[in-house]
PDB file of C-alpha atoms and ligand atoms in Angstrom:
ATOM      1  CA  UNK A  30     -38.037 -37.944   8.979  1.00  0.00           C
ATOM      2  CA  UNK A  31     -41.305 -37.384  10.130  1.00  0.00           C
ATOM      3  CA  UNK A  32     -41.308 -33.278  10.806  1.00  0.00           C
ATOM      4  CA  UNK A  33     -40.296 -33.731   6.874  1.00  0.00           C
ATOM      5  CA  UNK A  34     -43.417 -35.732   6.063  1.00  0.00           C
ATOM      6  CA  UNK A  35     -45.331 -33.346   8.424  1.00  0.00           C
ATOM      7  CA  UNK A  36     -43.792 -30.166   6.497  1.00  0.00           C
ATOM      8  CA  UNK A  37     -44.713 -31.981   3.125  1.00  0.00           C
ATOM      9  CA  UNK A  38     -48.229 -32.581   3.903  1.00  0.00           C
ATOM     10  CA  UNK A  39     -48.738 -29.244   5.066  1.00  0.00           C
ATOM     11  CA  UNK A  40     -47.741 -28.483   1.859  1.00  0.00           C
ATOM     12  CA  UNK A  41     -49.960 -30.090   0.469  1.00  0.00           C
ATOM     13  CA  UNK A  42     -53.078 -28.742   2.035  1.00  0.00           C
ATOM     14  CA  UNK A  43     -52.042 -25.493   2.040  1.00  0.00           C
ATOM     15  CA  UNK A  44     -52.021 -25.649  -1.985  1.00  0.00           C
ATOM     16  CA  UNK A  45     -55.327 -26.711  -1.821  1.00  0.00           C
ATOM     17  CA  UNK A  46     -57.048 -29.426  -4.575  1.00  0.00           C
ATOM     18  CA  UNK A  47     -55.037 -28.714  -7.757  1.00  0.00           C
ATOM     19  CA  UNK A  48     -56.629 -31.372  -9.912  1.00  0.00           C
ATOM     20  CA  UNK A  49     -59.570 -31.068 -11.633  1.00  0.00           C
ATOM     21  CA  UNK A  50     -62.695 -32.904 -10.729  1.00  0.00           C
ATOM     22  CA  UNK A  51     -62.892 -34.429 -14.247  1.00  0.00           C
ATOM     23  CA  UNK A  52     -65.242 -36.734 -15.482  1.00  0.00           C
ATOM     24  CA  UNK A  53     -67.428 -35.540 -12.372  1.00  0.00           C
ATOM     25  CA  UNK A  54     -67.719 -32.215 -13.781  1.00  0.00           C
ATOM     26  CA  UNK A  55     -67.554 -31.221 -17.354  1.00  0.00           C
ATOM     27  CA  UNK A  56     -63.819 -30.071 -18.454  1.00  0.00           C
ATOM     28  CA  UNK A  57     -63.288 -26.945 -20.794  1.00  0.00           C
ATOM     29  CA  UNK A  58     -59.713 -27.861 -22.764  1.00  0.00           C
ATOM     30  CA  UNK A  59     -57.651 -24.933 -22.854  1.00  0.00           C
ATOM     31  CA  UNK A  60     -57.760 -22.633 -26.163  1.00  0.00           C
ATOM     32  CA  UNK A  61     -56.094 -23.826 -28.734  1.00  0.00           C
ATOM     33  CA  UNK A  62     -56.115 -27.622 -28.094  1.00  0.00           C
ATOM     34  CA  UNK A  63     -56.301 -30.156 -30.937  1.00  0.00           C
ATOM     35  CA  UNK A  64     -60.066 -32.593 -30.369  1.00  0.00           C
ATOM     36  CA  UNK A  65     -61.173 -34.892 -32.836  1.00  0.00           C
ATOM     37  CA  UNK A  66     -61.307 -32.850 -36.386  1.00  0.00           C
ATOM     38  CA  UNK A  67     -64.627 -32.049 -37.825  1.00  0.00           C
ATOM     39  CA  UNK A  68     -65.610 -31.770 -41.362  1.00  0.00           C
ATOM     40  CA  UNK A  69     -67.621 -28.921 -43.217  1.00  0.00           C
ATOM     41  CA  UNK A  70     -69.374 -30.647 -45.587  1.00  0.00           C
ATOM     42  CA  UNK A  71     -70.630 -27.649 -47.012  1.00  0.00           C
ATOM     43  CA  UNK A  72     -67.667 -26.179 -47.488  1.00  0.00           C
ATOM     44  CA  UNK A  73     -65.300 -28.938 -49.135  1.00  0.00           C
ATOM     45  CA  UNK A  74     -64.632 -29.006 -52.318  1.00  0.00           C
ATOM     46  CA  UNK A  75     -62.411 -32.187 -52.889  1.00  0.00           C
ATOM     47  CA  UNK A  76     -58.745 -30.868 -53.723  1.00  0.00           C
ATOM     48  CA  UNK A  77     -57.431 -33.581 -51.553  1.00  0.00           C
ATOM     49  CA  UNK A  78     -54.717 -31.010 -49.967  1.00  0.00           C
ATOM     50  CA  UNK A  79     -55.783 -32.619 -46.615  1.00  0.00           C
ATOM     51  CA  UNK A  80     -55.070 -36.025 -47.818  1.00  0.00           C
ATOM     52  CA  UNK A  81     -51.467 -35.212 -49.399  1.00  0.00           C
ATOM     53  CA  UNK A  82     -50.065 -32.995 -45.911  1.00  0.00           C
ATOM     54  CA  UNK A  83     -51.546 -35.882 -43.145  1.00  0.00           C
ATOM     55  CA  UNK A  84     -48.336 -37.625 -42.084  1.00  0.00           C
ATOM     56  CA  UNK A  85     -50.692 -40.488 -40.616  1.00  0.00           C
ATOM     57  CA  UNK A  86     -52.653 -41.830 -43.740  1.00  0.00           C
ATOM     58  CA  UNK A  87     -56.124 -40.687 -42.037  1.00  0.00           C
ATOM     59  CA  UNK A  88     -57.671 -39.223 -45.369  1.00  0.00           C
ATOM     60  CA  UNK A  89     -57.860 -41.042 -48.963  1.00  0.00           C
ATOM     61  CA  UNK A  90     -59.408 -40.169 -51.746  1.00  0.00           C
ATOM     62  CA  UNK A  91     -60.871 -41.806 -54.230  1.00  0.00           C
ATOM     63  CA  UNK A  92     -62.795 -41.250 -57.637  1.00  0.00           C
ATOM     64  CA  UNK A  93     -66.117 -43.424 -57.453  1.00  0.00           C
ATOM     65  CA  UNK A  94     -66.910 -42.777 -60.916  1.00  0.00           C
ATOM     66  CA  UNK A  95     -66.993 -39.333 -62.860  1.00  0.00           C
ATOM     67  CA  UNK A  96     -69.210 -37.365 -60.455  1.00  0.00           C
ATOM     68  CA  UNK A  97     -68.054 -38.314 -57.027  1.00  0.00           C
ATOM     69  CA  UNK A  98     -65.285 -38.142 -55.637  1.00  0.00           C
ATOM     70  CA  UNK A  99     -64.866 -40.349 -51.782  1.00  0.00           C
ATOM     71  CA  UNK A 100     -63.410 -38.677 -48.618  1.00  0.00           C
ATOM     72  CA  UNK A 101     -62.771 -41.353 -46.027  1.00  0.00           C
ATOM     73  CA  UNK A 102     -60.994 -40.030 -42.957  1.00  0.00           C
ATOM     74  CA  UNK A 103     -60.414 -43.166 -40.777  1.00  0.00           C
ATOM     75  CA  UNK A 104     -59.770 -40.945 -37.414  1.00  0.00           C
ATOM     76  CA  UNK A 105     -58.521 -43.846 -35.187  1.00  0.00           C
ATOM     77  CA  UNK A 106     -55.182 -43.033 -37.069  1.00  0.00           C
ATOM     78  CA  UNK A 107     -55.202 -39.303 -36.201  1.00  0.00           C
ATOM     79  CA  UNK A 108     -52.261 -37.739 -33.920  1.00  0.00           C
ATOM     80  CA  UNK A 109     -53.804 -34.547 -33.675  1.00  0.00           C
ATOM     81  CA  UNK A 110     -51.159 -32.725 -35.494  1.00  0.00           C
ATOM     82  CA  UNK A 111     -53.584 -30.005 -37.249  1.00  0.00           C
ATOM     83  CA  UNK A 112     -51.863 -29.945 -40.597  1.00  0.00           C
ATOM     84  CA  UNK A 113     -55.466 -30.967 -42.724  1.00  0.00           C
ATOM     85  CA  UNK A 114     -56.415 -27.588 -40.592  1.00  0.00           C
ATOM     86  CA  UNK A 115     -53.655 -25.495 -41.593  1.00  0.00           C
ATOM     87  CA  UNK A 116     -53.863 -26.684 -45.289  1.00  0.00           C
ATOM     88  CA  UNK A 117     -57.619 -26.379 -46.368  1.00  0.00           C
ATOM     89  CA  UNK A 118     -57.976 -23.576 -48.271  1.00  0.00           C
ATOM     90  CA  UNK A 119     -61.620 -23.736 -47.528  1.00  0.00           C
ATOM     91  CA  UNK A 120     -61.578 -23.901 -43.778  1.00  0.00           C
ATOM     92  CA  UNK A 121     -63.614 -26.970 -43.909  1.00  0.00           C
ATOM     93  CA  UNK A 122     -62.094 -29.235 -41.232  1.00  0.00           C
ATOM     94  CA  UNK A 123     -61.646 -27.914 -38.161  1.00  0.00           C
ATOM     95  CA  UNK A 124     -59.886 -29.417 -34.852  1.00  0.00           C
ATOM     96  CA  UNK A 125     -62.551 -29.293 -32.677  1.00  0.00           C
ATOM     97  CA  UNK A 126     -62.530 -29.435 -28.893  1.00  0.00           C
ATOM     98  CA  UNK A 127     -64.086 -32.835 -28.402  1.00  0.00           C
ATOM     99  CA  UNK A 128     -61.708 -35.005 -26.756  1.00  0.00           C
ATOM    100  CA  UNK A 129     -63.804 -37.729 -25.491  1.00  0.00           C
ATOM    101  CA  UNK A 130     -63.135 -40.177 -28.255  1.00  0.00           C
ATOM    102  CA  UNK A 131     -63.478 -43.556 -26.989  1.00  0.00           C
ATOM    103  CA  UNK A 132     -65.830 -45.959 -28.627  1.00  0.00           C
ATOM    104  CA  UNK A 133     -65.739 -49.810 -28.886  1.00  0.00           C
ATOM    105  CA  UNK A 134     -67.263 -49.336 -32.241  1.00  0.00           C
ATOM    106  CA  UNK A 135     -65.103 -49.210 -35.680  1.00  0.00           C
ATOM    107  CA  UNK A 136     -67.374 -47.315 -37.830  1.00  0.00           C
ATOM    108  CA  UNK A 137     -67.541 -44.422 -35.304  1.00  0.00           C
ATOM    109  CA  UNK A 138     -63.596 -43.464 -35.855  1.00  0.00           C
ATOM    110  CA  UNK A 139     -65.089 -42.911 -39.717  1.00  0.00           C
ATOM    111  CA  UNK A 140     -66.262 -40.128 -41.651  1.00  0.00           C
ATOM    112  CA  UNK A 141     -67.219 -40.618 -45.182  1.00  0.00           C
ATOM    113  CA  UNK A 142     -67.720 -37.467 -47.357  1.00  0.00           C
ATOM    114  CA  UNK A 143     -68.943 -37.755 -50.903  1.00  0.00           C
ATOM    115  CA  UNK A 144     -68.651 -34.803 -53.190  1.00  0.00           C
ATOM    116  CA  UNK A 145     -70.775 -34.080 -56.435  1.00  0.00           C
ATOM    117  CA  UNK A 146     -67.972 -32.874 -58.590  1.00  0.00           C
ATOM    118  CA  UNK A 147     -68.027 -33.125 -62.903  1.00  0.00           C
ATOM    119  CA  UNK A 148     -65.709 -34.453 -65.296  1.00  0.00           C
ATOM    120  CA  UNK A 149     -63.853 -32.377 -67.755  1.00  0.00           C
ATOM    121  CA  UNK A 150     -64.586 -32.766 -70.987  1.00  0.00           C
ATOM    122  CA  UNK A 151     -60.592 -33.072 -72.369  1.00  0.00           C
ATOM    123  CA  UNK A 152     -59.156 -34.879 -69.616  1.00  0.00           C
ATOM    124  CA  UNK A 153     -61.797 -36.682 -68.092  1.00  0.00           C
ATOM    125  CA  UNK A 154     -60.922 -35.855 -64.736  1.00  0.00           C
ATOM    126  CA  UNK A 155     -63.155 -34.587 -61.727  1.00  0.00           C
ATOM    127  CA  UNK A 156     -63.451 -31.353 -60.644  1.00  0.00           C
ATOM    128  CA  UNK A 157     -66.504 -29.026 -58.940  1.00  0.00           C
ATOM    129  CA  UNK A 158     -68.666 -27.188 -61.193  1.00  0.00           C
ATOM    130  CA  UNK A 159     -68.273 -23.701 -60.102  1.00  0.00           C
ATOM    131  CA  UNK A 160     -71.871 -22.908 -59.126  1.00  0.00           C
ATOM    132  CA  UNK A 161     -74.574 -24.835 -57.368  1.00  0.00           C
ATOM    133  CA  UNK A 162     -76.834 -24.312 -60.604  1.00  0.00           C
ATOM    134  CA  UNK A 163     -73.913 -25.937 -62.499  1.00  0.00           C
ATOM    135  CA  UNK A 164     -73.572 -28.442 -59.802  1.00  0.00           C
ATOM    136  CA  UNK A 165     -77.682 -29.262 -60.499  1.00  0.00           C
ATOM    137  CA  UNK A 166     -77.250 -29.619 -63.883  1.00  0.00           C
ATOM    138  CA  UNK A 167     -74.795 -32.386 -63.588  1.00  0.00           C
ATOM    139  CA  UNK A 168     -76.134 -33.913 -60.670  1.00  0.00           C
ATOM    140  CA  UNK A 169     -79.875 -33.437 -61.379  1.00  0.00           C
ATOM    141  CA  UNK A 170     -81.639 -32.757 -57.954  1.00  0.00           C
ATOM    142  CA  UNK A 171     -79.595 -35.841 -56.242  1.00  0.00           C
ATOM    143  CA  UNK A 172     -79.894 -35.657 -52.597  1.00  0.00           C
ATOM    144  CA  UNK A 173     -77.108 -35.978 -49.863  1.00  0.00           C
ATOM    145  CA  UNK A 174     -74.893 -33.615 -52.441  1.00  0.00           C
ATOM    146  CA  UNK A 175     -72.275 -33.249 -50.161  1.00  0.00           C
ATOM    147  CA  UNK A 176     -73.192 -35.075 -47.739  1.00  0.00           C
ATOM    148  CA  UNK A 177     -71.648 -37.114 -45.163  1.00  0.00           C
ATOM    149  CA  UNK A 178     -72.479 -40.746 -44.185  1.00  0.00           C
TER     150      UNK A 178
HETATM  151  S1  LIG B  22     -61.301 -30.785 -46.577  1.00  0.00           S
HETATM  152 FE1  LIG B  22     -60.314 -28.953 -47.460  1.00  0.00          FE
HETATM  153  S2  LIG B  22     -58.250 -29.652 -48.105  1.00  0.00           S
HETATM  154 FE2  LIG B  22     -59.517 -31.495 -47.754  1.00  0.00          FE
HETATM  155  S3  LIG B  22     -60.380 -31.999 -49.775  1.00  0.00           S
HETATM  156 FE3  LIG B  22     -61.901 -30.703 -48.709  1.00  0.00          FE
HETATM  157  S4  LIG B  22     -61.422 -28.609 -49.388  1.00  0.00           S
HETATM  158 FE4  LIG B  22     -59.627 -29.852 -49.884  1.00  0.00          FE
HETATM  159  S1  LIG B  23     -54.819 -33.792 -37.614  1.00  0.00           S
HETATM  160 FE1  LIG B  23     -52.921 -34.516 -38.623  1.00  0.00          FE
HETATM  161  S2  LIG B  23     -53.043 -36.761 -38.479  1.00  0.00           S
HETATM  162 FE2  LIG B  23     -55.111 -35.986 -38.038  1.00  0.00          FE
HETATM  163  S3  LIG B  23     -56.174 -36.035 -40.020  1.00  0.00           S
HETATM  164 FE3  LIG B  23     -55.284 -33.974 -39.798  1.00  0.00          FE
HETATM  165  S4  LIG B  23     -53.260 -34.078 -40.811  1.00  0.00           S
HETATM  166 FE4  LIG B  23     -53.961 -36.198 -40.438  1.00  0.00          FE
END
């Protein structure tokens, strides 16, 4: 019984420290892993493909009147599958490598992203005008076009 032990912790030190020395020292995740998603402002244009592929409900989307349309992503609800990824045809959200989440406030696991977008004229509904001097001259020189908050 105890040559066993004896054999097992020599083992053990002969394998040296295998574990990392995490949260002492900064961690790299390995390529490839999943973090909290990010959103390109910039680059979304409102389809709402995200919102109809996330098995988890993160993403609505709403129509706040006829020249905005409301991306809420309420993140707390993410699994970290990477489907909104896969699906944007923009490449506007990405899964990032940040995987130090934890908050103990609500409105952090939120991201709000209003886009500018104008109505059609037959069937009323939103889309994005096709240039940003079409954009202006529905939206007028609005700030936070775009924008997240
Ligand atoms: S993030 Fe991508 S998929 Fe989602 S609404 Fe914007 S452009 Fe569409
Ligand atoms: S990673 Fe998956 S669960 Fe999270 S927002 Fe994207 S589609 Fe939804």
């Amino acid at each position: 019984m105890l040559t066993a032990k004896l054999r097992e912790a020599l083992i053990c030190f002969k394998a040296g420290r295998v574990t990392l020395p995490y949260p002492f020292a900064p961690h790299d995740p390995a390529p490839g892993f999943r973090g909290k998603i990010t959103l390109d402002p910039d680059r979304c244009f409102g389809c709402g493909g995200c919102a109809n592929v996330c098995p988890a409900g993160v993403i609505q989307v709403r129509d706040a009147g006829q020249l905005l349309r409301v991306l809420e992503f309420q993140w707390r609800r993410c699994t970290y599958c990477g489907r909104c990824e896969e699906v944007c045809p923009e490449q506007a959200i990405t899964m990032s490598q940040q995987f130090e989440t934890a908050t103990d406030r609500g409105d952090d696991m939120v991201m709000r992203l209003e886009v500018f977008m104008g109505p059609c004229q037959r069937c009323g509904r939103c889309y994005v005008p096709p240039t940003p001097l079409d954009r202006m001259d529905r939206t007028g020189f609005r700030t936070g076009s775009g924008g997240r908050s």
